[in-house]
Coordinates of C-alpha atoms and ligand atoms in Angstrom, one line a residue:
X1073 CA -16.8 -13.6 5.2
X1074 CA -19.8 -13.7 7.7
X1075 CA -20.3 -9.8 8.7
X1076 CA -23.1 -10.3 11.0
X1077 CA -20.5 -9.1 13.9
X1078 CA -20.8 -5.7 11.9
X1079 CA -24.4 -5.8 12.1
X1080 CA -24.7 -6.4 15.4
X1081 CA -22.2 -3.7 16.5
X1082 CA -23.4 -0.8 14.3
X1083 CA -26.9 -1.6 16.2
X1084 CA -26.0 -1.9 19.6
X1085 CA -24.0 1.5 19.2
X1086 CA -26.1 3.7 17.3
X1087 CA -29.3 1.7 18.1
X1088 CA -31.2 1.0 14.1
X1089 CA -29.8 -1.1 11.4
X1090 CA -27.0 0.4 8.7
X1091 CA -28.1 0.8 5.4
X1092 CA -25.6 -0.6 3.6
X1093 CA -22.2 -1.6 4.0
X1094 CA -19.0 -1.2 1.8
X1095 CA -15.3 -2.8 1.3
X1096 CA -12.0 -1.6 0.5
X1097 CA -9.3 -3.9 -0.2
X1098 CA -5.5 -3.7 0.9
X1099 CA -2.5 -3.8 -1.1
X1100 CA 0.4 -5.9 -1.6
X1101 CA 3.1 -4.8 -4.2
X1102 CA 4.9 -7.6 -6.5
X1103 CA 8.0 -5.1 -7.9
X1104 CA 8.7 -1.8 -8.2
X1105 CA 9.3 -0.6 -4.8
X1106 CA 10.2 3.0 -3.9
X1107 CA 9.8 4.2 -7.6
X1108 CA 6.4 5.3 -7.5
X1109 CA 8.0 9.1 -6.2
X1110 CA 10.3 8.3 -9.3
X1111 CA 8.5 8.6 -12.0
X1112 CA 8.5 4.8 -12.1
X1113 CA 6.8 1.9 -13.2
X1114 CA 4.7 -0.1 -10.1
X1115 CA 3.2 -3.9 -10.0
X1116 CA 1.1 -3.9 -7.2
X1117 CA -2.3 -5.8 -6.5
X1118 CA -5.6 -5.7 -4.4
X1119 CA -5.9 -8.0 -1.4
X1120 CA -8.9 -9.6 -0.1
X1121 CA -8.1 -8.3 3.2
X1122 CA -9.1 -4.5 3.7
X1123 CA -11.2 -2.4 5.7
X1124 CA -15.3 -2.9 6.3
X1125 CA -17.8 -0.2 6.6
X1126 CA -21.2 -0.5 7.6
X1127 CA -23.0 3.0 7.4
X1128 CA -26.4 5.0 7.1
X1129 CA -27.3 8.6 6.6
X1130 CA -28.1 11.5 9.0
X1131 CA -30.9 14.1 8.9
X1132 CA -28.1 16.4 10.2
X1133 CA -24.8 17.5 9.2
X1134 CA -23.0 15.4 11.9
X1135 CA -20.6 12.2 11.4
X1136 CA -20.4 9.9 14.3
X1137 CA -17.9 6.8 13.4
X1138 CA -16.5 3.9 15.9
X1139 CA -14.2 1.4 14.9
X1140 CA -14.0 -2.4 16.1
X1141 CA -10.0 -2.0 16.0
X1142 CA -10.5 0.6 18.3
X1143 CA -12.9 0.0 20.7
X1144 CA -11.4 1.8 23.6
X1145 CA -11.6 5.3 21.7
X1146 CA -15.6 4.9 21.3
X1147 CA -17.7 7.1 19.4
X1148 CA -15.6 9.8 17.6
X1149 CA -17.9 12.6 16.6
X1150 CA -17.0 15.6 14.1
X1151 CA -19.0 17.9 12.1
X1152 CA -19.1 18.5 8.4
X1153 CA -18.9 22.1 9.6
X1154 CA -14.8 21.3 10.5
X1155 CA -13.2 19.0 9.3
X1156 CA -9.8 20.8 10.2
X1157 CA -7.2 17.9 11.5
X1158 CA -8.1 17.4 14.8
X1159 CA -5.0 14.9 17.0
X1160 CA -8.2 14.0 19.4
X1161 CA -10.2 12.3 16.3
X1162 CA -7.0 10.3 15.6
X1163 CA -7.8 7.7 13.1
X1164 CA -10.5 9.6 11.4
X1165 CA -8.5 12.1 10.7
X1166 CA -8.2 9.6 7.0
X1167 CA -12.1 10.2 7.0
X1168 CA -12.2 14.0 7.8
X1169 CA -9.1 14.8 5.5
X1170 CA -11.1 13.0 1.9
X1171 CA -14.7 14.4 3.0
X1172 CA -12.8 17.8 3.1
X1173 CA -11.3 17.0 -0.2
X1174 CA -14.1 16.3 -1.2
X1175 CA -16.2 19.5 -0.5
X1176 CA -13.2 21.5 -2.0
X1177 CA -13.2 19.4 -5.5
X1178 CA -16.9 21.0 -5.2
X1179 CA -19.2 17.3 -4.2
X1180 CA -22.2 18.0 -2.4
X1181 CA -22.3 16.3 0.8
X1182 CA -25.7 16.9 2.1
X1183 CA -25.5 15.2 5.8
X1184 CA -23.9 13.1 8.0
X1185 CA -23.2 9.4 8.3
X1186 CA -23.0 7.2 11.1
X1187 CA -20.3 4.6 10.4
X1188 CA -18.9 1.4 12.0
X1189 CA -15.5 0.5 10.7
X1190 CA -13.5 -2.7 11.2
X1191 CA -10.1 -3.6 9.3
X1192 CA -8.0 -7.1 9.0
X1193 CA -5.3 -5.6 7.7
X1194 CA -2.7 -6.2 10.4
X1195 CA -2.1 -2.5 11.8
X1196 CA 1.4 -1.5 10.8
X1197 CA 2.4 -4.6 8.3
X1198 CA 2.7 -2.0 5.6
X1199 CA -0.3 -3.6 3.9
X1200 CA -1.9 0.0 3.0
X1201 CA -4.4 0.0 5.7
X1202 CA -4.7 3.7 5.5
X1203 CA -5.1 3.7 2.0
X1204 CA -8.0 1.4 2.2
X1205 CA -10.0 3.6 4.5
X1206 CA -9.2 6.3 2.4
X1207 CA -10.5 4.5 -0.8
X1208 CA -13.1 2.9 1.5
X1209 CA -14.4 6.7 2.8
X1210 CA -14.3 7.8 -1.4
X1211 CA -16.5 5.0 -1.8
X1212 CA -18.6 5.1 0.8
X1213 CA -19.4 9.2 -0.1
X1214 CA -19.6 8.2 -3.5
X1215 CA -22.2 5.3 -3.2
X1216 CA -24.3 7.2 -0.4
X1217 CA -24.1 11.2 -1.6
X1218 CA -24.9 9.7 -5.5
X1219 CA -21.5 11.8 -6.4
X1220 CA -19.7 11.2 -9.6
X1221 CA -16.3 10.2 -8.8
X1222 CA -14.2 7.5 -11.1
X1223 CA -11.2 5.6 -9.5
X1224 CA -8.4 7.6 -10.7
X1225 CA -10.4 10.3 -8.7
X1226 CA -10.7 8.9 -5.8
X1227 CA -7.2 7.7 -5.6
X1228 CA -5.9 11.2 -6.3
X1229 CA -8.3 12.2 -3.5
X1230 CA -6.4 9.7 -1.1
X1231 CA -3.1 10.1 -1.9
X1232 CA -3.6 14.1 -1.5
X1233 CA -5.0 13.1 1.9
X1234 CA -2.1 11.1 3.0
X1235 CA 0.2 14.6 1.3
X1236 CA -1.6 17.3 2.8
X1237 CA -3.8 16.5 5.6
X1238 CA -2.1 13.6 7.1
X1239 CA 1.2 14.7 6.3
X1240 CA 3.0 11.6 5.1
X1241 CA 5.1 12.6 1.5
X1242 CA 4.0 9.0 0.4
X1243 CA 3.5 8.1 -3.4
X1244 CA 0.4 7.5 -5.9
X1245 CA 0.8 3.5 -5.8
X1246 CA -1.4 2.3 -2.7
X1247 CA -4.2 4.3 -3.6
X1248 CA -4.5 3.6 -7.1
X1249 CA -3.8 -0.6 -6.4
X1250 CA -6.9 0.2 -3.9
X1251 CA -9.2 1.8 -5.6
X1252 CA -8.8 -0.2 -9.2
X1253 CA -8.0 -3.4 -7.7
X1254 CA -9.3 -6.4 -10.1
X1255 CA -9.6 -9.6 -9.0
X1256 CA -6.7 -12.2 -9.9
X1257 CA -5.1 -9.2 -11.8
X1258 CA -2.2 -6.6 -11.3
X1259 CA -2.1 -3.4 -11.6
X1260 CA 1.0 -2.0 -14.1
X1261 CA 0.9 1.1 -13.5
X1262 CA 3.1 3.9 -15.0
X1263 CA 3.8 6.2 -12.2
X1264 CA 4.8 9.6 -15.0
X1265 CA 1.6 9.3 -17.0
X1266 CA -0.2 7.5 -14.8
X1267 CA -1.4 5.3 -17.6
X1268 CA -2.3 1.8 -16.5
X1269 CA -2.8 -1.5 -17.4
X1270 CA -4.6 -4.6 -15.5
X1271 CA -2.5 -7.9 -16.4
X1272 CA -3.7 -11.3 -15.6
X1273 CA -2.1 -12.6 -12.3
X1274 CA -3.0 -16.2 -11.9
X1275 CA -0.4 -18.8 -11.5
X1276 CA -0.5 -21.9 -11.9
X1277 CA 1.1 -23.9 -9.1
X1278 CA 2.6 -21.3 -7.4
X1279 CA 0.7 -19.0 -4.4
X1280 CA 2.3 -15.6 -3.3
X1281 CA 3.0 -15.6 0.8
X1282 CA 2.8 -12.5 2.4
X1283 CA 5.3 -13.0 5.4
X1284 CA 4.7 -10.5 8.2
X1285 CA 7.8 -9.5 10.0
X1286 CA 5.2 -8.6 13.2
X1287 CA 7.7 -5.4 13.5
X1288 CA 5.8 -2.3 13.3
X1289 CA 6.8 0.3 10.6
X1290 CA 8.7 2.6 13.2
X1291 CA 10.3 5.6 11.8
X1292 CA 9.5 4.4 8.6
X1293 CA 7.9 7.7 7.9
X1294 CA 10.7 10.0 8.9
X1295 CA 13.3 7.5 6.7
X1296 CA 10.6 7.4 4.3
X1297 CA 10.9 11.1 3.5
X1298 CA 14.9 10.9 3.9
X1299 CA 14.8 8.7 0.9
X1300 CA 12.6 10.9 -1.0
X1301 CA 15.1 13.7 -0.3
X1302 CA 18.3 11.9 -1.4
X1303 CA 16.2 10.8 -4.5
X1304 CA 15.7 14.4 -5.2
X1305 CA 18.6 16.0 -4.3
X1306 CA 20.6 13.2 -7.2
X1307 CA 17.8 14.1 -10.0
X1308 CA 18.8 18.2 -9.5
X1309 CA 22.1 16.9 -10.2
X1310 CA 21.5 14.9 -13.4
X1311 CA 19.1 17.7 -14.5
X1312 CA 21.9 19.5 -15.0
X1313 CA 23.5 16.9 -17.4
X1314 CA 20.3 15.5 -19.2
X1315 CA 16.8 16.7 -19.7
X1316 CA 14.7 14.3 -17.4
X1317 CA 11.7 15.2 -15.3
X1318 CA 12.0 12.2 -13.2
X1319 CA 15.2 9.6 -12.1
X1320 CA 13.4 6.9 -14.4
X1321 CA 13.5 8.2 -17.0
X1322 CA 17.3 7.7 -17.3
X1323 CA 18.9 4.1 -18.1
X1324 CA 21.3 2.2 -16.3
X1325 CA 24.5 3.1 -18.5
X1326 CA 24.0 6.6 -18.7
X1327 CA 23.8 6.6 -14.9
X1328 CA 27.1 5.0 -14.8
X1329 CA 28.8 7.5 -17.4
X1330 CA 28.0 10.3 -15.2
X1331 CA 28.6 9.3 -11.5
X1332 CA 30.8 12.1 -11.3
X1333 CA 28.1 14.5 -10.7
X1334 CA 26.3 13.0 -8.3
X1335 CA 29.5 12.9 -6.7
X1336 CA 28.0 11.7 -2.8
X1337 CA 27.8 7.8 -2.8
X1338 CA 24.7 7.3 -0.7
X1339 CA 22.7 9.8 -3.5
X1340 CA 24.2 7.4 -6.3
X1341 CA 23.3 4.3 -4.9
X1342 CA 19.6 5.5 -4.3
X1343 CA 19.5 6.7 -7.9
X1344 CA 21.0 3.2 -8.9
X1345 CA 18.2 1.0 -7.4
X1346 CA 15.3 3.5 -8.8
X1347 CA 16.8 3.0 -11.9
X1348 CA 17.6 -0.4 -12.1
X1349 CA 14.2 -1.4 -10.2
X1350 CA 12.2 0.3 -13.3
X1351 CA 14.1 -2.0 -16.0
X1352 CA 13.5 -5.0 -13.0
X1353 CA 10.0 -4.1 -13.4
X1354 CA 9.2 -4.1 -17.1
X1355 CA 11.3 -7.5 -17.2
X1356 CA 9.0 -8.9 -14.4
X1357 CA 6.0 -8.5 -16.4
X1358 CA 7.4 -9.6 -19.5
X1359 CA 8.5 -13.2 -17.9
X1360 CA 5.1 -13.3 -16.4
X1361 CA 3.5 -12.7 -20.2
X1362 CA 5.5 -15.8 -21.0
X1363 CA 4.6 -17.5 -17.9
X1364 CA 8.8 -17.3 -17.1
X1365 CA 7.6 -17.4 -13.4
X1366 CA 11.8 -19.0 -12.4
X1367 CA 12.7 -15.5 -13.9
X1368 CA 9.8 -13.5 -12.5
X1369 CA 11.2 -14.8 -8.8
X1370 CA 15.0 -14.3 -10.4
X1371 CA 14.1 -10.6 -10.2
X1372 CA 11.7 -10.3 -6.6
X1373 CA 14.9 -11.8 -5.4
X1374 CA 17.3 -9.0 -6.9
X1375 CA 14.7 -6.1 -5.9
X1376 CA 15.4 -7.1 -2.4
X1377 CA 18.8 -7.2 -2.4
X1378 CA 19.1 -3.6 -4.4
X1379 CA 16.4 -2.5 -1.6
X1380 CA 18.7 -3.6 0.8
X1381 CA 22.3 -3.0 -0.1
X1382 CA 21.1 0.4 -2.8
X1383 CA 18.1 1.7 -1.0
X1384 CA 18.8 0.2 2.5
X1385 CA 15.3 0.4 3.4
X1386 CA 15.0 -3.6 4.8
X1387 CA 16.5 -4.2 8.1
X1388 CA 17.9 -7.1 10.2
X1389 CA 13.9 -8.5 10.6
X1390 CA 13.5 -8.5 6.9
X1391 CA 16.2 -9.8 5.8
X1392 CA 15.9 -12.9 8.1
X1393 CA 12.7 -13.7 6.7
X1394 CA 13.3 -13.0 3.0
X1395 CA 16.9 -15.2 3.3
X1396 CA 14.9 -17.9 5.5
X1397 CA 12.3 -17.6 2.6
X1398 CA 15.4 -18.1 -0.2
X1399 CA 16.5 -21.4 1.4
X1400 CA 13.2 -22.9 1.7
X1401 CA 12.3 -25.8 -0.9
X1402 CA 9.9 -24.7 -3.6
X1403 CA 10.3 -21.3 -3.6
X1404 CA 10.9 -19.2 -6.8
X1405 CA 11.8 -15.7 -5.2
X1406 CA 11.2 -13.7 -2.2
X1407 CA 11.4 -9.5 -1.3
X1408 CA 10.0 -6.6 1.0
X1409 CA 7.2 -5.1 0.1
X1410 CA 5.9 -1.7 0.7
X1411 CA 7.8 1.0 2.4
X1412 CA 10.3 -1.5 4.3
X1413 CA 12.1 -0.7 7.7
X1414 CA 9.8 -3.6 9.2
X1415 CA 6.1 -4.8 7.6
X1416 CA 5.9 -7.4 5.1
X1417 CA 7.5 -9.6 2.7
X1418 CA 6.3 -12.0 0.0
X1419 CA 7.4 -15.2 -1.6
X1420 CA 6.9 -17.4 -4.5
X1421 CA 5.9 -20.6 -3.1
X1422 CA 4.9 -24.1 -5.0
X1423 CA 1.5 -24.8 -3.7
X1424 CA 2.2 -28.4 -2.5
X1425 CA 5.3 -26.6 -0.7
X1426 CA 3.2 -24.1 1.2
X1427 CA 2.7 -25.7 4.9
X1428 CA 6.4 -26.7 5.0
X1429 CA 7.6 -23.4 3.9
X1430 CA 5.9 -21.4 6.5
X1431 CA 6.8 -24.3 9.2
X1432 CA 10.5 -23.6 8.2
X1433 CA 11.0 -19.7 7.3
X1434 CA 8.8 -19.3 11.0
X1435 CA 11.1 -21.4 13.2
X1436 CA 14.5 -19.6 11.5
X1437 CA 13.0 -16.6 12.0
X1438 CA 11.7 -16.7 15.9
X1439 CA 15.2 -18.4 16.4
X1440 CA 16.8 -15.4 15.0
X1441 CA 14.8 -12.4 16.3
X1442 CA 12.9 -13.8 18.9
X1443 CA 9.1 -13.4 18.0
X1444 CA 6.8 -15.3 15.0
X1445 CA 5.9 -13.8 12.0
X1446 CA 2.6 -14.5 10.5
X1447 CA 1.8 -15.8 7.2
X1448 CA -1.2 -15.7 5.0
X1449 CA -2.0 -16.7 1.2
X1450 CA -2.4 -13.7 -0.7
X1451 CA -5.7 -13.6 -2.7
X1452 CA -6.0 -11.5 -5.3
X1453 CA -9.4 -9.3 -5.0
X1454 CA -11.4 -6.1 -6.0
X1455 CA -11.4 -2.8 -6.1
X1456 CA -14.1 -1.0 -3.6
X1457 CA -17.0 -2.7 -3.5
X1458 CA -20.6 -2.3 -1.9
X1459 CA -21.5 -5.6 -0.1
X1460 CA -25.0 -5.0 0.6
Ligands
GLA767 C1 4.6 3.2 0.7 C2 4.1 4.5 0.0 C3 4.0 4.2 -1.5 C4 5.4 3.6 -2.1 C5 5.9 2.5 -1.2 C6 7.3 2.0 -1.6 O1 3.7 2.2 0.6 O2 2.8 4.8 0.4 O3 3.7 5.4 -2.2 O4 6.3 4.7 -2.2 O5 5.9 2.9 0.2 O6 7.2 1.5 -2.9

C-alpha cells in the first residue's frame, strides 16, 4: 500500500517528517465465537487491514496525535503527566489507557510522541479496530522507547485496556490474533492456559469473504456484557455439581445430565453453545489438518446457527447475509464473526465462484434490508510490524 498520504499529512500537521511508521493488523475470527470469556478454545487470524501509525519523538513529555479517520477532531493533545480517561480525548483514550499501563508495569517512557494515525478497518464492522490501535500503540512504545515487551505482553496490556480503562468486559482473543498474527496462518489459541499454536491457513481453491452487514455494533456492548453474565451465573451453578473453573471445561453429555440445576432455560442454552462451540472448534481444526475443508464449512455453518438460536447474538441483518451466503453456488460454509448484533460475517467461497457470490448474497441482501453490504477477500497477514 502506497503510504505517502501519511507522509504528507504527518508533515503538513506537525511541520517535519515522522521517523518511522508502524502497522497493526485487524482480526477476523474462523470459530470459536463467544468462548474466549469461557475458558475456550479460539481460531482467529490477522488481517491485512489494520491501523497505520506514522510517529516521531518529543524533547518533551507531551503526546500530540491526529487521526485521518477523524479529521474534524484535529490535534488531540495529552500529557504523560495524566493519562487519566479523559471523554474530550475520545479515541485516544486506547492510546492513553496502554501508555498508562505501561508506566504502571514499570516501562520507561522518557517523552512524548507526535503521531498520525489512519485505520481501514471499517469503523464498527467488529473487525477489532480498537484492538489494533491498542497493539499498534504497544508496538509503537515498544519500537521507539527500546522497551522489552514480547506479544503475549502486549496483548495482556490491551485487553486490560479494553477491561479497565475503556470499560468494555471483552475477552483475551482480539488482542492476542493482533499482536501474534502470522501470515497465512491461524492462531489456536487456548483461552484457560493461554497456550497457543500458529496452524497453516492456506487453502487451496477456496478464499474466506468477510461480508460486512454495514450495521454498526449498537448495544452490542451492553448485550455483550448480558451474555457474559448469563454465562456466569450457569457456571456458579454447575460449580456446585462438578469441579470446573470454566463452562469449557465440561462436555456436552454431562451438560445434558444435569440441566436440572441450571434450571432457567435462557442460562442453559448459553451454556449449551459455549460448550458445544469448544468441541466445534477442535473438530474445525482437525478437518483443516486433513484438508476436510466440506467439513470445516459443515461446522462455520453450525456455529452460526448455535450463535443464533443458543447464544442469540446474530440478528435479522446477519442472518440475511449468512442464509444469502448458504444458497450461493460454491460456497462451503458461512457464520458471524466477532461479537455479533450487526458487524461481519464470513464465508467459504470457491475462488472461481467469488464475483458471482458477492453479486448474489449483495442483491438478496439490499432486497431484504434495504442497504449493501460490502465485501472484501480476507488476506491473511502479520502481527505488528514497523514499515519503515
Ligand atoms: C469480541 C470480544 C472478544 C470475543 C468476541 C466474541 O470481539 O472482544 O473477546 O469475546 O467478541 O467471540
Amino acid at each position: 500500500m502506497d503510504l505517502s498520504f501519511l507522509q504528507e499529512k504527518f508533515i503538513s500537521v506537525f511541520g517535519k517528517s515522522s521517523e518511522a511508521t508502524f502497522f497493526a493488523p485487524g482480526r477476523v475470527n474462523l470459530i470459536g465465537e463467544h468462548i474466549d470469556y469461557n475458558g475456550g478454545l479460539v481460531f482467529p487470524c490477522a488481517i491485512t487491514l489494520g491501523t497505520y501509525g506514522s510517529v516521531s519523538k518529543r524533547s518533551d513529555k507531551l503526546f500530540r496525535v491526529y487521526s485521518l479517520n477523524f479529521e474534524n477532531l484535529g490535534i488531540i493533545q495529552f500529557s504523560l503527566d495524566d493519562l487519566s480517561y479523559n471523554t474530550d480525548h475520545n479515541w485516544c483514550n486506547y492510546l492513553k489507557g496502554v501508555l498508562k499501563y505501561m508506566l504502571e508495569a514499570g516501562h520507561t517512557l522518557d517523552t512524548g510522541l507526535d503521531l498520525v494515525v489512519f485505520g481501514n478497518i471499517p469503523n464498527g464492522s467488529g473487525l477489532s479496530s480498537s484492538a489494533s490501535l491498542e497493539i499498534l500503540m504497544c508496538k509503537i512504545c515498544t519500537d521507539m522507547y527500546k522497551l522489552n515487551l514480547s506479544g503475549v505482553e502486549a496483548a495482556l496490556l490491551g485487553k486490560k485496556v479494553e477491561n479497565e480503562y475503556i470499560g468494555v468486559n471483552s475477552g483475551i482473543m482480539d488482542q492476542f490474533a493482533i499482536a501474534l498474527g502470522q501470515e497465512n496462518h491461524a492462531l489456536l489459541l487456548d483461552c484457560n492456559t493461554q497456550k497457543y499454536e500458529h496452524i497453516p491457513f492456506q487453502l487451496k481453491g477456496y478464499s474466506i469473504i468477510i461480508m460486512n452487514t454495514n450495521k454498526r455494533r449498537e448495544l452490542a456492548d451492553s448485550k455483550y456484557n448480558e451474555r457474559r453474565g448469563e454465562c456466569e451465573s450457569a457456571l456458579s451453578k454447575l460449580k456446585t455439581v462438578f469441579n470446573i473453573e470454566a463452562l469449557c471445561d465440561l462436555k456436552v453429555e454431562q451438560l445434558d445430565e444435569v440441566s436440572h440445576i441450571i434450571n432457567d432455560a435462557v442460562e442453559f442454552k448459553r451454556a449449551q453453545h459455549a460448550i458445544t462451540e469448544n468441541t466445534r472448534v477442535i473438530a474445525a481444526t482437525k478437518a483443516l489438518a486433513s484438508n476436510d475443508l466440506v467439513t470445516f464449512g459443515k461446522l462455520l455453518n453450525d456455529s452460526h446457527r448455535s450463535l443464533k438460536d443458543d447464544y442469540e447474538v446474530t440478528g435479522k441483518e446477519l442472518d440475511t447475509l449468512v442464509a444469502a451466503a448458504w444458497n450461493a453456488e460454491g460456497v462451503l460454509g458461512a457464520r458471524m464473526t466477532g461479537a455479533g448484533f450487526g458487524g461481519c460475517a464470513i464465508a467459504l467461497v470457491a475462488d472461481q465462484n467469488v464475483d458471482a457470490f458477492i453479486e448474489q448474497v449483495n442483491v438478496k441482501y439490499t432486497k431484504e434490508i434495504g442497504y449493501e453490504a460490502s465485501f472484501y477477500i480476507a488476506s491473511i497477514g502479520n502481527g505488528p510490524t514497523q514499515i519503515h
